[in-house]
PDB file of C-alpha atoms in Angstrom:
ATOM      1  CA  UNK E  72      -0.963  12.681 -25.389  1.00  0.00           C
ATOM      2  CA  UNK E  73      -4.351  12.229 -23.801  1.00  0.00           C
ATOM      3  CA  UNK E  74      -6.720  15.161 -23.703  1.00  0.00           C
ATOM      4  CA  UNK E  75      -8.311  15.755 -20.284  1.00  0.00           C
ATOM      5  CA  UNK E  76      -9.147  18.487 -17.808  1.00  0.00           C
ATOM      6  CA  UNK E  77      -6.551  19.778 -15.342  1.00  0.00           C
ATOM      7  CA  UNK E  78      -8.590  18.280 -12.494  1.00  0.00           C
ATOM      8  CA  UNK E  79      -8.584  14.816 -14.079  1.00  0.00           C
ATOM      9  CA  UNK E  80      -4.856  15.080 -14.799  1.00  0.00           C
ATOM     10  CA  UNK E  81      -4.123  15.968 -11.163  1.00  0.00           C
ATOM     11  CA  UNK E  82      -6.317  13.109  -9.965  1.00  0.00           C
ATOM     12  CA  UNK E  83      -4.552  10.534 -12.148  1.00  0.00           C
ATOM     13  CA  UNK E  84      -1.095  11.992 -11.491  1.00  0.00           C
ATOM     14  CA  UNK E  85      -1.612  11.744  -7.735  1.00  0.00           C
ATOM     15  CA  UNK E  86      -2.765   8.144  -8.138  1.00  0.00           C
ATOM     16  CA  UNK E  87       0.186   7.121 -10.280  1.00  0.00           C
ATOM     17  CA  UNK E  88       3.189   9.463 -10.142  1.00  0.00           C
ATOM     18  CA  UNK E  89       2.871  10.526  -6.519  1.00  0.00           C
ATOM     19  CA  UNK E  90       2.101   7.024  -5.231  1.00  0.00           C
ATOM     20  CA  UNK E  91       4.967   5.589  -7.305  1.00  0.00           C
ATOM     21  CA  UNK E  92       7.458   8.147  -6.011  1.00  0.00           C
ATOM     22  CA  UNK E  93       6.213   7.757  -2.435  1.00  0.00           C
ATOM     23  CA  UNK E  94       6.575   3.978  -2.453  1.00  0.00           C
ATOM     24  CA  UNK E  95      10.011   4.235  -4.074  1.00  0.00           C
ATOM     25  CA  UNK E  96      11.205   6.677  -1.443  1.00  0.00           C
ATOM     26  CA  UNK E  97       9.720   4.618   1.412  1.00  0.00           C
ATOM     27  CA  UNK E  98      11.488   1.508   0.138  1.00  0.00           C
ATOM     28  CA  UNK E  99      14.711   3.485  -0.246  1.00  0.00           C
ATOM     29  CA  UNK E 100      14.455   4.639   3.403  1.00  0.00           C
ATOM     30  CA  UNK E 101      13.674   1.043   4.379  1.00  0.00           C
ATOM     31  CA  UNK E 102      16.938   0.026   2.733  1.00  0.00           C
ATOM     32  CA  UNK E 103      15.948  -2.635   0.207  1.00  0.00           C
ATOM     33  CA  UNK E 104      19.040  -4.308  -1.247  1.00  0.00           C
ATOM     34  CA  UNK E 105      19.672  -6.946  -3.865  1.00  0.00           C
ATOM     35  CA  UNK E 106      20.276 -10.482  -2.639  1.00  0.00           C
ATOM     36  CA  UNK E 107      21.254 -13.794  -4.224  1.00  0.00           C
ATOM     37  CA  UNK E 108      17.609 -14.949  -4.051  1.00  0.00           C
ATOM     38  CA  UNK E 109      15.761 -11.976  -5.566  1.00  0.00           C
ATOM     39  CA  UNK E 110      12.366 -12.778  -7.018  1.00  0.00           C
ATOM     40  CA  UNK E 111      10.979 -10.999 -10.073  1.00  0.00           C
ATOM     41  CA  UNK E 112       8.682  -9.025  -7.799  1.00  0.00           C
ATOM     42  CA  UNK E 113      11.577  -7.965  -5.594  1.00  0.00           C
ATOM     43  CA  UNK E 114      13.590  -6.990  -8.688  1.00  0.00           C
ATOM     44  CA  UNK E 115      10.658  -4.756  -9.650  1.00  0.00           C
ATOM     45  CA  UNK E 116      10.823  -3.087  -6.227  1.00  0.00           C
ATOM     46  CA  UNK E 117      14.572  -2.554  -6.605  1.00  0.00           C
ATOM     47  CA  UNK E 118      13.945  -1.021 -10.046  1.00  0.00           C
ATOM     48  CA  UNK E 119      11.295   1.247  -8.537  1.00  0.00           C
ATOM     49  CA  UNK E 120      13.739   2.483  -5.893  1.00  0.00           C
ATOM     50  CA  UNK E 121      16.441   3.069  -8.494  1.00  0.00           C
ATOM     51  CA  UNK E 122      14.012   4.907 -10.770  1.00  0.00           C
ATOM     52  CA  UNK E 123      12.525   7.180  -8.121  1.00  0.00           C
ATOM     53  CA  UNK E 124      15.636   7.836  -6.030  1.00  0.00           C
ATOM     54  CA  UNK E 125      17.434   9.245  -9.064  1.00  0.00           C
ATOM     55  CA  UNK E 126      14.794  11.993  -9.303  1.00  0.00           C
ATOM     56  CA  UNK E 127      15.282  15.070  -7.169  1.00  0.00           C
ATOM     57  CA  UNK E 128      13.427  15.518  -3.903  1.00  0.00           C
ATOM     58  CA  UNK E 129      12.199  18.838  -5.339  1.00  0.00           C
ATOM     59  CA  UNK E 130      10.306  16.891  -8.040  1.00  0.00           C
ATOM     60  CA  UNK E 131       8.753  14.637  -5.408  1.00  0.00           C
ATOM     61  CA  UNK E 132       7.928  17.611  -3.199  1.00  0.00           C
ATOM     62  CA  UNK E 133       6.350  19.366  -6.180  1.00  0.00           C
ATOM     63  CA  UNK E 134       4.128  16.331  -6.825  1.00  0.00           C
ATOM     64  CA  UNK E 135       3.006  16.599  -3.210  1.00  0.00           C
ATOM     65  CA  UNK E 136       2.779  20.354  -2.809  1.00  0.00           C
ATOM     66  CA  UNK E 137       1.112  21.335  -6.057  1.00  0.00           C
ATOM     67  CA  UNK E 138      -1.299  18.467  -6.577  1.00  0.00           C
ATOM     68  CA  UNK E 139      -4.457  18.876  -4.474  1.00  0.00           C
ATOM     69  CA  UNK E 140      -5.029  15.089  -4.560  1.00  0.00           C
ATOM     70  CA  UNK E 141      -1.614  14.077  -3.206  1.00  0.00           C
ATOM     71  CA  UNK E 142      -2.470  14.431   0.489  1.00  0.00           C
ATOM     72  CA  UNK E 143      -5.487  12.156   0.050  1.00  0.00           C
ATOM     73  CA  UNK E 144      -3.261   9.554  -1.626  1.00  0.00           C
ATOM     74  CA  UNK E 145      -0.742   9.790   1.218  1.00  0.00           C
ATOM     75  CA  UNK E 146      -3.533   9.277   3.753  1.00  0.00           C
ATOM     76  CA  UNK E 147      -4.883   6.304   1.783  1.00  0.00           C
ATOM     77  CA  UNK E 148      -1.410   4.725   1.706  1.00  0.00           C
ATOM     78  CA  UNK E 149      -1.156   5.169   5.468  1.00  0.00           C
ATOM     79  CA  UNK E 150      -4.600   3.614   6.023  1.00  0.00           C
ATOM     80  CA  UNK E 151      -3.759   0.709   3.699  1.00  0.00           C
ATOM     81  CA  UNK E 152      -0.525   0.013   5.585  1.00  0.00           C
ATOM     82  CA  UNK E 153      -2.356   0.132   8.918  1.00  0.00           C
ATOM     83  CA  UNK E 154      -5.040  -2.212   7.553  1.00  0.00           C
ATOM     84  CA  UNK E 155      -2.412  -4.771   6.507  1.00  0.00           C
ATOM     85  CA  UNK E 156      -0.714  -4.538   9.923  1.00  0.00           C
ATOM     86  CA  UNK E 157      -4.064  -4.971  11.661  1.00  0.00           C
ATOM     87  CA  UNK E 158      -4.804  -8.096   9.630  1.00  0.00           C
ATOM     88  CA  UNK E 159      -1.364  -9.589  10.415  1.00  0.00           C
ATOM     89  CA  UNK E 160      -1.631  -8.849  14.139  1.00  0.00           C
ATOM     90  CA  UNK E 161      -5.218 -10.147  14.166  1.00  0.00           C
ATOM     91  CA  UNK E 162      -4.036 -13.500  12.849  1.00  0.00           C
ATOM     92  CA  UNK E 163      -1.161 -13.507  15.315  1.00  0.00           C
ATOM     93  CA  UNK E 164      -3.651 -12.913  18.134  1.00  0.00           C
ATOM     94  CA  UNK E 165      -5.799 -15.837  16.935  1.00  0.00           C
ATOM     95  CA  UNK E 166      -2.742 -18.118  16.822  1.00  0.00           C
ATOM     96  CA  UNK E 167      -1.725 -17.034  20.312  1.00  0.00           C
ATOM     97  CA  UNK E 168      -5.220 -17.722  21.647  1.00  0.00           C
ATOM     98  CA  UNK E 169      -5.215 -21.150  20.032  1.00  0.00           C
ATOM     99  CA  UNK E 170      -1.865 -21.994  21.694  1.00  0.00           C
ATOM    100  CA  UNK E 171      -2.958 -20.640  25.078  1.00  0.00           C
ATOM    101  CA  UNK E 172      -6.459 -22.123  25.215  1.00  0.00           C
ATOM    102  CA  UNK E 173      -6.226 -25.054  22.787  1.00  0.00           C
ATOM    103  CA  UNK E 174      -8.828 -26.176  20.343  1.00  0.00           C
ATOM    104  CA  UNK E 175     -10.067 -24.450  17.265  1.00  0.00           C
ATOM    105  CA  UNK E 176     -11.102 -20.838  17.481  1.00  0.00           C
ATOM    106  CA  UNK E 177     -13.933 -19.888  15.160  1.00  0.00           C
ATOM    107  CA  UNK E 178     -12.636 -17.166  12.883  1.00  0.00           C
ATOM    108  CA  UNK E 179     -15.000 -14.449  11.761  1.00  0.00           C
ATOM    109  CA  UNK E 180     -15.871 -14.399   8.077  1.00  0.00           C
ATOM    110  CA  UNK E 181     -13.008 -12.686   6.263  1.00  0.00           C
ATOM    111  CA  UNK E 182     -13.388 -10.481   3.223  1.00  0.00           C
ATOM    112  CA  UNK E 183     -10.791  -8.760   1.110  1.00  0.00           C
ATOM    113  CA  UNK E 184     -11.162  -5.001   1.353  1.00  0.00           C
ATOM    114  CA  UNK E 185     -10.346  -1.983  -0.742  1.00  0.00           C
ATOM    115  CA  UNK E 186      -9.996   1.620   0.360  1.00  0.00           C
ATOM    116  CA  UNK E 187     -12.178   4.016  -1.580  1.00  0.00           C
ATOM    117  CA  UNK E 188     -11.109   7.533  -2.526  1.00  0.00           C
ATOM    118  CA  UNK E 189     -12.952   8.892   0.498  1.00  0.00           C
ATOM    119  CA  UNK E 190     -11.071   6.526   2.807  1.00  0.00           C
ATOM    120  CA  UNK E 191     -14.013   4.194   3.443  1.00  0.00           C
ATOM    121  CA  UNK E 192     -13.332   0.465   3.337  1.00  0.00           C
ATOM    122  CA  UNK E 193     -15.584  -1.781   1.256  1.00  0.00           C
ATOM    123  CA  UNK E 194     -15.528  -5.589   0.990  1.00  0.00           C
ATOM    124  CA  UNK E 195     -14.450  -6.955  -2.393  1.00  0.00           C
ATOM    125  CA  UNK E 196     -15.095 -10.676  -1.949  1.00  0.00           C
ATOM    126  CA  UNK E 197     -15.492 -13.425   0.581  1.00  0.00           C
ATOM    127  CA  UNK E 198     -12.125 -15.161   0.990  1.00  0.00           C
ATOM    128  CA  UNK E 199     -13.093 -17.753   3.609  1.00  0.00           C
ATOM    129  CA  UNK E 200     -14.664 -20.126   1.089  1.00  0.00           C
ATOM    130  CA  UNK E 201     -11.900 -19.968  -1.518  1.00  0.00           C
ATOM    131  CA  UNK E 202      -9.531 -22.916  -1.537  1.00  0.00           C
ATOM    132  CA  UNK E 203      -6.701 -21.271  -3.476  1.00  0.00           C
ATOM    133  CA  UNK E 204      -3.561 -20.309  -1.627  1.00  0.00           C
ATOM    134  CA  UNK E 205      -1.166 -17.486  -2.454  1.00  0.00           C
TER     135      UNK E 205
END
């Protein structure tokens, strides 16, 4: 047990329990399935789906309905997903331009970003000068 105020508990619960259950349910709706080439990361996602889908929707709904921080977390998840899509489509656009017009296109300086609790995006680090690949 960790002693804390109700407000702090709700804040942390929305950031962990609600986000965990939301991602599990999203992946369940997406239809993730085991395959012969599962990675450890993918196995973790499958475990998440199994863990969260066995809980009742009423529990999930309660995490949403009765935690004042849950809506903010849902909005942040939506903004994060949109940010990732925007980055992917931005790169696709650059590749398309390169194919159409030839030559090298100068890319703007890229930075990794993180969404703050208020929804604002802040740069974390410059990723254009790093030579490591993921």
